[in-house]
Amino acid sequence: MSYAANSRNSPEEGIILKGTGYGLRMIFSEDPPEEELFSSLRRLSAEVPVLSGNLGVVLDFQGRPLTRAFILRLLSEFVWPGNIRVLSWICLDGETMNNLRSMGAATGEPVPERTGRGEKSASGSLILHRSLRSGQRVEHDGDILIIGHVNDGAEVFASGSICVWGRLKGTAHAGLDGGEEHTVVAGLFEAAQVRLGSKVSASLGSGMEWWGKPVIITCENNSLIVRELQL
Amino acid sequence: MGKTTTTSNIAVALARGGHRVVAVDADIGLRNLDVIMGLENRVVYNFIDVLEGTCRLHQALVRDKRVENLFLLPAAQTRTKDAVNSAQMEELCAMLRKEFDFILLDSPAGIESGFRNAAVGADEAIVIATPEVSSVRDADRIIGLLESMGKTPIRLVINRLRPNLVRQGDMLEVSDVLDILAIDLLGIVPEDDSVVKASNRGEPLTFTDTSPASKAFQRIALRIAGEDVPFPKFDEDRSSGFFAALRKFFGRTE
Ligand SMILES: Nc1ncnc2c1ncn2[C@@H]1O[C@H](COP(=O)(O)OP(=O)(O)OP(=O)(O)O)[C@@H](O)[C@H]1O
Ligand SMILES: [Mg+2]
């Protein structure tokens, strides 16, 4: 599916809608002024009813830097009134990404859900049957179980524990809300850093005896402990 | 990485195999596919002229006189990367699909709008990586983006492999690269001085049959055309059983 909102107007003011594996991607052209984007958005909301359906939407601003005011306006005039389920905000501008993260917005490339996989279990855990690639990020309120690898440059954030069945090379942050009773478990540990609650590990490397082995990481007596996992 | 080198060599090899081929320079602003293919003196129009209606498609296509059925569609050099949008790129590919068996789009580096524009009109993707940590991390990111855009299959070319070099620093084994990226291998191209000489001459290696890199590119072209070409010994020597790594437990599940 592909729908160009700009078909009747100059292509510069456009928003392009694309169907993808995870839902819809709205790609905002970089040049048009804010006002034009908002009028395109109003037209789109009226013409494309699926936008406010159950489908997740990724907002992709390409290289356009966004001010906080713009983000708030987008939320109050488009996202909230339209009941849009935003999966993630994407922007190539670093400052904007920092702004979005500090506002608590989900960022990064979403992970396409495969039918019957990547489902929330009854207990509120997220089970993902695939690997995460560099630049991909998963965040979940609960425990996360990844039946796959977490590659270098990928990120996993959980308010509960994180278990990576395969190799953990990217960033894992368990106990996001500060809870330090959680654990990080990896089938093969090769991450330069790991975070648990408010604790951040020193930079880790191949010198450690458990490097490249299965590990369990806990917080004990206020410090991070990494142990080889022996079953 | 070798994107432009790979595009030009595969284009020539496919055309020599009897297919109708167009190589599109989607690297707006930094165009160099025309130079690598030795066609820069014959460029008149570019694909933006086609999209803007300044000329017709066949006026912009540069025919390669050395082999039948090989064409170049040049990029504009004077324009910014944002001179085209995704919808126009899809329109261009739709035009080309009617005329050619294979359309090879040479993408710019990075993940910005230029890359997206190159990717949006494509059915399949070929990712080029060298066996180094940083290149493999970049390739992993590109593969994630291509997957989210629904491009399949995505296949891998490992370029600039030095088979006899002792592993050092950030160099990775073929099996490591395949293990991390977990996509199908399309081919392995060795480091080969004749690649650089060929680009200086403006004559892709696959016009002649001899060098190791040329043979590797020819095997890749045959695999793209659907032939089942075995991987030769120099690939395998690198590490035992890397074929097993091709579809490991955590690899592609479909
Ligand atoms: N197999 C090889 N052996 C030796 N040199 C190579 C090989 N492949 C590529 N090169 C050299 O590496 C350089 C970069 O190659 P190329 O221009 O194809 O990369 P690219 O990915 O298109 O780069 P860019 O991102 O700048 O467009 C060139 O000088 C090329 O000759
Ligand atoms: Mg190039």
Coordinates of C-alpha atoms and ligand atoms in Angstrom, one line a residue:
Chain A
M1 CA 0.0 0.0 0.0
S2 CA 1.3 3.4 -0.8
Y3 CA -0.6 6.7 -0.5
A4 CA 0.8 10.0 -1.4
A5 CA -0.9 12.8 0.5
N6 CA 0.6 15.3 -1.8
S7 CA -0.9 14.0 -5.0
R8 CA -2.8 17.2 -5.7
N9 CA -0.3 19.7 -4.4
S10 CA 3.3 20.4 -4.9
P11 CA 5.4 17.3 -3.9
E12 CA 7.5 19.4 -1.5
E13 CA 4.7 19.7 1.1
G14 CA 4.2 16.0 1.3
I15 CA 3.7 13.3 3.7
I16 CA 4.0 9.8 2.3
L17 CA 2.2 6.8 3.9
K18 CA 3.6 3.4 3.5
G19 CA 2.4 0.0 4.6
T20 CA 5.1 -2.0 6.3
G21 CA 5.7 -5.2 8.3
Y22 CA 4.8 -3.5 11.5
G23 CA 2.0 -1.1 10.4
L24 CA 2.1 2.3 8.8
R25 CA 5.1 4.5 8.2
M26 CA 4.5 8.2 7.7
I27 CA 7.4 9.8 6.0
F28 CA 7.5 13.6 6.3
S29 CA 9.4 15.5 3.6
E30 CA 12.1 17.7 5.0
D31 CA 11.4 21.0 3.2
P32 CA 7.7 22.1 3.7
P33 CA 7.0 24.6 6.4
E34 CA 5.3 23.5 9.6
E35 CA 1.9 25.0 8.6
E36 CA 1.8 23.0 5.4
L37 CA 2.6 19.8 7.2
F38 CA -0.2 20.4 9.6
S39 CA -2.8 21.1 6.9
S40 CA -1.6 17.9 5.1
L41 CA -2.1 16.0 8.4
R42 CA -5.6 17.4 8.8
R43 CA -6.5 16.2 5.3
L44 CA -4.9 12.8 5.9
S45 CA -6.8 12.3 9.2
A46 CA -10.0 12.9 7.4
E47 CA -9.2 10.8 4.3
V48 CA -7.4 7.8 5.8
P49 CA -9.5 6.2 8.5
V50 CA -7.1 3.4 9.1
L51 CA -4.8 6.0 10.7
S52 CA -6.8 6.0 13.9
G53 CA -7.4 2.2 13.8
N54 CA -5.5 -0.4 15.6
L55 CA -2.5 -0.2 13.3
G56 CA 0.7 1.1 14.8
V57 CA 2.2 4.2 13.1
V58 CA 5.9 5.1 12.8
L59 CA 6.5 8.9 12.4
D60 CA 9.6 9.3 10.2
F61 CA 10.9 12.9 10.0
Q62 CA 14.0 12.0 8.0
G63 CA 16.5 14.9 8.4
R64 CA 14.1 17.6 9.7
P65 CA 15.1 18.9 13.2
L66 CA 12.0 19.1 15.5
T67 CA 11.5 21.7 18.2
R68 CA 9.8 20.7 21.4
A69 CA 7.0 23.1 20.4
F70 CA 6.5 21.2 17.1
I71 CA 6.4 17.9 18.9
L72 CA 3.9 19.1 21.4
R73 CA 1.7 20.6 18.6
L74 CA 1.9 17.3 16.7
L75 CA 0.8 15.4 19.8
S76 CA -2.1 17.8 20.7
E77 CA -3.4 18.4 17.2
F78 CA -2.8 15.0 15.5
V79 CA -1.7 12.1 17.7
W80 CA -4.0 12.5 20.7
P81 CA -7.2 13.7 19.0
G82 CA -6.8 11.2 16.3
N83 CA -6.1 8.3 18.7
I84 CA -3.0 7.4 16.7
R85 CA -1.0 4.5 18.1
V86 CA 2.6 5.8 17.6
L87 CA 5.1 2.9 17.6
S88 CA 8.1 5.0 17.3
W89 CA 9.5 8.5 16.3
I90 CA 12.4 8.5 13.9
C91 CA 14.6 11.5 13.0
L92 CA 18.2 11.7 11.8
D93 CA 18.8 14.8 13.8
G94 CA 20.6 13.8 17.1
E95 CA 19.3 16.8 19.1
T96 CA 15.7 15.9 18.1
M97 CA 16.2 12.3 19.1
N98 CA 17.6 13.4 22.5
N99 CA 14.6 15.7 23.0
L100 CA 12.2 12.9 22.1
R101 CA 13.8 10.4 24.4
S102 CA 13.8 12.9 27.3
M103 CA 10.1 13.4 26.7
G104 CA 9.7 9.7 27.0
A105 CA 8.8 9.0 23.4
A106 CA 9.7 5.6 21.8
T107 CA 12.5 6.0 19.3
G108 CA 14.4 3.8 16.9
E109 CA 13.4 1.5 14.1
P110 CA 10.5 -0.7 15.2
V111 CA 10.9 -4.4 15.1
P112 CA 8.5 -5.9 12.6
E113 CA 6.1 -8.3 14.3
R114 CA 5.8 -11.7 12.6
T115 CA 2.5 -13.4 12.8
G116 CA 2.2 -15.4 16.0
R117 CA 5.5 -14.2 17.2
G118 CA 6.7 -11.4 19.3
E119 CA 3.6 -11.5 21.5
K120 CA 2.9 -10.3 25.0
S121 CA 2.5 -13.3 27.3
A122 CA -0.2 -13.5 29.9
S123 CA 2.1 -12.3 32.7
G124 CA 2.9 -9.1 30.8
S125 CA 6.3 -10.3 29.5
L126 CA 7.4 -9.5 26.0
I127 CA 8.7 -12.5 24.1
L128 CA 10.5 -11.7 20.9
H129 CA 11.3 -14.6 18.5
R130 CA 14.0 -12.9 16.5
S131 CA 17.3 -11.0 16.8
L132 CA 17.6 -7.3 17.2
R133 CA 19.8 -5.5 14.7
S134 CA 22.0 -2.5 15.1
G135 CA 19.8 0.6 15.6
Q136 CA 16.7 -1.4 16.7
R137 CA 15.3 -0.8 20.1
V138 CA 12.8 -2.6 22.2
E139 CA 11.3 -1.1 25.3
H140 CA 8.7 -2.9 27.6
D141 CA 7.0 -2.4 30.9
G142 CA 7.7 -5.9 32.3
D143 CA 10.2 -8.7 31.5
I144 CA 11.7 -9.2 28.1
L145 CA 12.7 -12.5 26.7
I146 CA 14.5 -12.5 23.4
I147 CA 14.8 -15.8 21.6
G148 CA 17.6 -14.5 19.4
H149 CA 20.6 -12.3 19.5
V150 CA 21.0 -8.6 20.6
N151 CA 23.5 -7.3 18.1
D152 CA 26.1 -4.6 18.6
G153 CA 24.2 -1.2 18.4
A154 CA 20.8 -2.7 19.4
E155 CA 19.1 -1.7 22.7
V156 CA 16.8 -3.5 25.1
F157 CA 15.0 -1.6 27.9
A158 CA 12.8 -3.4 30.5
S159 CA 11.2 -2.3 33.7
G160 CA 11.6 -5.9 34.8
S161 CA 14.3 -8.5 33.9
I162 CA 15.9 -9.2 30.5
C163 CA 16.8 -12.6 29.2
V164 CA 18.6 -13.0 25.9
W165 CA 18.7 -16.5 24.7
G166 CA 21.5 -15.8 22.2
R167 CA 24.4 -13.5 22.2
L168 CA 24.2 -10.1 24.0
K169 CA 26.4 -7.5 22.3
G170 CA 24.2 -4.4 22.4
T171 CA 22.9 -2.5 25.4
A172 CA 20.6 -4.0 28.0
H173 CA 19.0 -2.0 30.7
A174 CA 16.9 -4.0 33.2
G175 CA 15.0 -2.4 36.1
L176 CA 14.4 0.7 34.2
D177 CA 12.2 2.2 36.9
G178 CA 15.0 1.8 39.4
G179 CA 14.2 -1.7 40.7
E180 CA 17.4 -3.5 41.4
E181 CA 16.0 -6.9 42.2
H182 CA 15.8 -7.8 38.5
T183 CA 18.4 -9.7 36.5
V184 CA 20.0 -9.7 33.1
V185 CA 20.7 -13.2 31.7
A186 CA 22.5 -13.8 28.4
G187 CA 23.3 -17.1 26.6
L188 CA 26.6 -15.6 25.5
F189 CA 27.8 -12.3 26.9
E190 CA 29.9 -10.0 24.8
A191 CA 28.5 -6.5 25.7
A192 CA 30.7 -3.6 26.5
Q193 CA 28.3 -2.3 29.1
V194 CA 25.2 -3.4 31.0
R195 CA 22.7 -1.5 33.2
L196 CA 20.6 -2.7 36.0
G197 CA 18.4 -0.2 38.0
S198 CA 20.5 2.8 38.5
K199 CA 23.8 0.9 38.2
V200 CA 25.9 1.0 35.1
S201 CA 28.8 -1.5 34.7
A202 CA 32.3 -0.3 34.1
S203 CA 33.3 -0.9 30.5
L204 CA 33.6 -4.6 30.0
G205 CA 35.9 -6.5 27.7
S206 CA 37.3 -9.8 26.6
G207 CA 39.7 -9.9 29.6
M208 CA 36.8 -11.0 31.9
E209 CA 36.7 -14.7 32.6
W210 CA 33.0 -14.9 31.8
W211 CA 33.4 -13.1 28.4
G212 CA 31.7 -15.1 25.6
K213 CA 30.0 -17.4 28.1
P214 CA 26.5 -17.6 29.5
V215 CA 26.1 -15.1 32.4
I216 CA 23.6 -13.9 35.0
I217 CA 23.9 -10.3 36.2
T218 CA 22.4 -9.2 39.5
C219 CA 22.7 -6.3 41.9
E220 CA 24.0 -7.3 45.3
N221 CA 25.1 -5.0 48.2
N222 CA 24.7 -2.1 45.9
S223 CA 27.0 -3.3 43.1
L224 CA 26.7 -5.2 39.9
I225 CA 27.8 -8.8 40.0
V226 CA 28.4 -10.9 36.8
R227 CA 28.6 -14.6 37.2
E228 CA 29.0 -17.4 34.7
L229 CA 25.6 -19.1 34.5
Q230 CA 25.9 -22.8 35.3
L231 CA 22.9 -24.9 34.9
Chain B
M1 CA 32.6 -0.9 1.1
G2 CA 32.5 -1.4 -2.7
K3 CA 28.9 -0.6 -3.7
T4 CA 29.7 1.2 -6.9
T5 CA 32.4 -1.4 -7.8
T6 CA 30.0 -4.2 -7.2
T7 CA 27.2 -2.5 -9.2
S8 CA 29.3 -1.9 -12.2
N9 CA 30.9 -5.3 -12.3
I10 CA 27.6 -7.2 -11.8
A11 CA 25.9 -5.0 -14.5
V12 CA 28.6 -5.8 -17.1
A13 CA 28.6 -9.5 -16.2
L14 CA 24.8 -9.8 -16.4
A15 CA 24.8 -7.9 -19.8
R16 CA 27.5 -10.2 -21.1
G17 CA 25.3 -13.1 -20.0
G18 CA 22.6 -11.8 -22.4
H19 CA 20.4 -9.9 -20.0
R20 CA 19.1 -6.4 -20.6
V21 CA 20.6 -4.4 -17.8
V22 CA 20.5 -0.8 -16.6
A23 CA 22.8 0.5 -13.9
V24 CA 21.2 3.5 -12.1
D25 CA 23.4 5.9 -10.2
A26 CA 21.3 6.8 -7.2
D27 CA 24.1 8.6 -5.5
I28 CA 22.9 12.1 -6.3
G29 CA 25.6 14.8 -5.9
L30 CA 28.5 12.3 -5.6
R31 CA 27.9 10.5 -8.9
N32 CA 30.7 8.3 -9.9
L33 CA 29.2 5.2 -11.4
D34 CA 29.6 6.8 -14.8
V35 CA 33.3 7.2 -14.2
I36 CA 33.8 3.7 -12.9
M37 CA 32.0 2.3 -16.0
G38 CA 34.0 4.6 -18.3
L39 CA 30.9 6.4 -19.6
E40 CA 31.3 9.8 -18.1
N41 CA 32.0 11.5 -21.4
R42 CA 28.7 10.4 -22.9
V43 CA 26.5 11.6 -20.1
V44 CA 24.0 14.3 -21.4
Y45 CA 20.9 14.0 -19.3
N46 CA 20.3 12.4 -15.9
F47 CA 17.3 10.7 -14.2
I48 CA 16.1 13.9 -12.6
D49 CA 15.7 15.3 -16.2
V50 CA 13.5 12.3 -16.9
L51 CA 11.4 12.8 -13.8
E52 CA 11.0 16.5 -14.5
G53 CA 10.1 15.9 -18.1
T54 CA 13.1 17.7 -19.5
C55 CA 13.9 14.6 -21.6
R56 CA 12.6 11.2 -22.4
L57 CA 13.9 8.1 -20.7
H58 CA 15.7 6.8 -23.8
Q59 CA 17.5 10.1 -24.2
A60 CA 19.0 9.9 -20.7
L61 CA 20.1 6.3 -21.0
V62 CA 23.7 5.9 -22.0
R63 CA 24.3 2.8 -24.1
D64 CA 27.6 1.0 -23.4
K65 CA 29.2 0.3 -26.8
R66 CA 31.4 -2.6 -25.5
V67 CA 28.6 -5.0 -24.8
E68 CA 25.0 -5.4 -26.0
N69 CA 22.1 -4.5 -23.7
L70 CA 24.0 -2.6 -21.1
F71 CA 22.8 0.9 -20.2
L72 CA 23.7 3.6 -17.6
L73 CA 21.2 6.0 -16.1
P74 CA 23.3 8.8 -14.6
A75 CA 22.7 10.9 -11.5
A76 CA 22.6 14.6 -11.4
Q77 CA 25.9 16.0 -10.0
T78 CA 24.8 19.6 -9.4
R79 CA 21.7 18.8 -7.3
T80 CA 21.3 18.1 -3.6
K81 CA 20.3 14.7 -2.3
D82 CA 16.8 15.9 -1.7
A83 CA 16.1 16.7 -5.3
V84 CA 14.0 13.6 -5.6
N85 CA 11.5 12.0 -3.3
S86 CA 10.5 8.3 -2.8
A87 CA 7.4 8.5 -4.9
Q88 CA 9.4 9.8 -7.9
M89 CA 12.0 7.0 -7.4
E90 CA 9.2 4.4 -7.5
E91 CA 7.9 6.0 -10.6
L92 CA 11.3 5.8 -12.2
C93 CA 11.7 2.1 -11.3
A94 CA 8.3 1.4 -12.7
M95 CA 9.4 2.9 -16.1
L96 CA 12.6 0.9 -16.1
R97 CA 10.9 -2.4 -15.2
K98 CA 9.1 -2.3 -18.5
E99 CA 12.4 -2.1 -20.4
F100 CA 15.0 -4.2 -18.5
D101 CA 15.5 -7.6 -17.1
F102 CA 17.7 -6.2 -14.3
I103 CA 17.8 -2.7 -12.7
L104 CA 20.8 -2.2 -10.5
L105 CA 20.6 0.8 -8.2
D106 CA 23.8 2.1 -6.8
S107 CA 23.0 3.5 -3.4
P108 CA 24.7 6.3 -1.5
A109 CA 26.4 5.5 1.8
G110 CA 24.6 5.9 5.1
I111 CA 21.0 5.7 6.1
E112 CA 19.7 9.1 5.1
S113 CA 17.1 10.0 2.6
G114 CA 19.4 9.2 -0.3
F115 CA 19.6 5.6 0.8
R116 CA 15.9 5.4 1.4
N117 CA 15.1 6.8 -2.0
A118 CA 17.4 4.2 -3.6
A119 CA 15.8 1.4 -1.6
V120 CA 12.2 2.4 -2.0
G121 CA 11.9 1.4 -5.7
A122 CA 13.8 -1.8 -5.3
D123 CA 12.3 -5.3 -5.0
E124 CA 15.4 -6.9 -3.5
A125 CA 18.5 -5.8 -1.9
I126 CA 22.2 -6.7 -1.9
V127 CA 24.2 -5.5 1.1
I128 CA 28.0 -5.1 0.7
A129 CA 30.2 -5.4 3.8
T130 CA 33.9 -5.8 4.3
P131 CA 35.0 -8.3 7.0
E132 CA 35.5 -5.6 9.7
V133 CA 33.6 -4.9 12.9
S134 CA 32.5 -1.4 11.9
S135 CA 31.4 -2.4 8.4
V136 CA 29.4 -5.3 9.7
R137 CA 27.7 -3.1 12.3
D138 CA 26.7 -0.7 9.5
A139 CA 25.5 -3.5 7.4
D140 CA 23.4 -4.9 10.3
R141 CA 21.7 -1.5 10.6
I142 CA 21.0 -1.3 6.9
I143 CA 19.6 -4.8 6.9
G144 CA 17.3 -3.9 9.8
L145 CA 16.1 -0.9 7.8
L146 CA 15.6 -2.9 4.7
E147 CA 13.7 -5.5 6.6
S148 CA 11.4 -2.9 8.1
M149 CA 10.8 -1.6 4.5
G150 CA 9.8 -5.1 3.5
K151 CA 12.6 -5.7 1.0
T152 CA 13.3 -9.4 0.4
P153 CA 15.4 -11.2 -0.2
I154 CA 18.3 -9.3 1.2
R155 CA 21.5 -10.9 0.3
L156 CA 25.1 -10.3 1.3
V157 CA 28.3 -9.7 -0.6
I158 CA 31.5 -9.9 1.5
N159 CA 34.0 -7.7 -0.2
R160 CA 37.8 -7.2 0.1
L161 CA 38.4 -10.5 1.9
R162 CA 42.1 -11.3 2.3
P163 CA 42.1 -15.1 2.5
N164 CA 45.6 -15.6 3.7
L165 CA 45.9 -12.7 6.1
V166 CA 46.3 -13.7 9.7
R167 CA 43.3 -12.5 11.7
Q168 CA 44.2 -9.3 13.5
G169 CA 42.6 -6.3 15.1
D170 CA 39.1 -5.6 13.9
M171 CA 39.2 -8.2 11.1
L172 CA 36.4 -10.8 11.2
E173 CA 36.2 -14.3 9.8
V174 CA 33.6 -15.0 7.1
S175 CA 31.8 -17.3 9.6
D176 CA 31.6 -14.5 12.1
V177 CA 30.1 -12.1 9.5
L178 CA 27.5 -14.6 8.5
D179 CA 26.7 -15.5 12.1
I180 CA 26.1 -11.8 13.0
L181 CA 24.2 -10.7 9.9
A182 CA 22.2 -14.0 9.4
I183 CA 21.2 -13.4 5.8
D184 CA 22.0 -15.4 2.7
L185 CA 25.4 -15.1 1.2
L186 CA 25.5 -14.0 -2.4
G187 CA 29.2 -14.1 -2.8
I188 CA 32.7 -13.3 -1.5
V189 CA 35.0 -11.0 -3.4
P190 CA 38.7 -11.0 -2.6
E191 CA 40.9 -8.0 -2.1
D192 CA 42.4 -7.5 -5.5
D193 CA 44.6 -4.7 -6.9
S194 CA 43.1 -5.1 -10.3
V195 CA 39.8 -3.6 -8.9
V196 CA 41.5 -0.2 -8.4
K197 CA 43.3 -0.4 -11.8
A198 CA 40.0 -1.2 -13.5
S199 CA 38.3 1.7 -11.9
N200 CA 41.1 4.0 -13.0
R201 CA 40.7 2.7 -16.6
G202 CA 36.9 3.0 -16.5
E203 CA 36.6 -0.6 -17.5
P204 CA 34.8 -2.9 -15.0
L205 CA 36.8 -6.1 -14.4
T206 CA 34.1 -8.4 -15.6
F207 CA 34.8 -7.3 -19.2
T208 CA 37.9 -9.6 -18.9
D209 CA 37.9 -13.0 -17.3
T210 CA 41.1 -13.4 -15.4
S211 CA 41.5 -11.8 -12.1
P212 CA 40.1 -13.4 -8.9
A213 CA 37.8 -10.5 -8.1
S214 CA 36.4 -10.6 -11.7
K215 CA 35.6 -14.3 -11.3
A216 CA 33.9 -13.6 -8.0
F217 CA 31.7 -10.9 -9.5
Q218 CA 30.9 -13.2 -12.4
R219 CA 29.8 -16.0 -10.0
I220 CA 27.6 -13.4 -8.2
A221 CA 26.0 -12.3 -11.5
L222 CA 25.2 -15.9 -12.3
R223 CA 23.6 -16.4 -8.8
I224 CA 21.5 -13.3 -9.3
A225 CA 20.3 -14.7 -12.6
G226 CA 19.1 -17.7 -10.7
E227 CA 21.9 -20.2 -11.3
D228 CA 23.2 -22.5 -8.6
V229 CA 26.9 -21.7 -8.6
P230 CA 29.0 -23.4 -5.9
F231 CA 31.3 -21.4 -3.7
P232 CA 34.9 -22.0 -4.7
K233 CA 37.7 -23.2 -2.4
F234 CA 39.2 -19.9 -1.4
D235 CA 35.9 -18.9 0.3
E236 CA 35.8 -22.1 2.2
D237 CA 39.4 -22.2 3.4
R238 CA 38.7 -19.3 5.5
S239 CA 36.9 -21.3 8.2
S240 CA 35.6 -24.7 8.3
G241 CA 31.9 -25.2 8.1
F242 CA 30.8 -21.7 7.5
F243 CA 28.0 -23.0 5.4
A244 CA 26.6 -24.3 8.6
A245 CA 26.6 -20.8 9.9
L246 CA 24.4 -19.7 6.9
R247 CA 21.2 -20.8 8.5
K248 CA 22.0 -21.2 12.1
F249 CA 19.4 -21.5 14.8
F250 CA 18.9 -17.8 15.2
G251 CA 19.1 -17.0 11.5
R252 CA 16.2 -16.1 9.3
T253 CA 13.2 -18.0 10.4
E254 CA 10.9 -17.9 7.4
Ligands
LIG1 N1 37.7 -6.2 -3.9 C1 38.4 -5.0 -3.9 N2 39.7 -5.1 -3.9 C2 40.5 -3.9 -3.9 N3 39.9 -2.7 -3.9 C3 38.6 -2.6 -3.8 C4 37.7 -3.7 -3.8 N4 36.5 -3.3 -3.8 C5 36.5 -2.0 -3.8 N5 37.8 -1.5 -3.8 C6 38.2 -0.1 -3.8 O1 37.6 0.6 -2.7 C7 37.2 1.9 -3.0 C8 35.8 2.1 -2.7 O2 35.0 1.4 -3.6 P1 33.6 1.9 -4.1 O3 33.7 3.2 -4.7 O4 33.0 0.8 -5.0 O5 32.8 1.9 -2.8 P2 31.3 2.6 -2.5 O6 30.7 1.7 -1.4 O7 30.6 2.8 -3.7 O8 31.8 4.0 -1.8 P3 30.8 5.3 -1.5 O9 30.1 5.0 -0.3 O10 31.8 6.4 -1.4 O11 29.9 5.4 -2.7 C9 37.6 2.1 -4.5 O12 38.8 2.7 -4.6 C10 37.7 0.7 -5.0 O13 38.5 0.6 -6.1
MG2 MG 29.7 4.6 -4.5

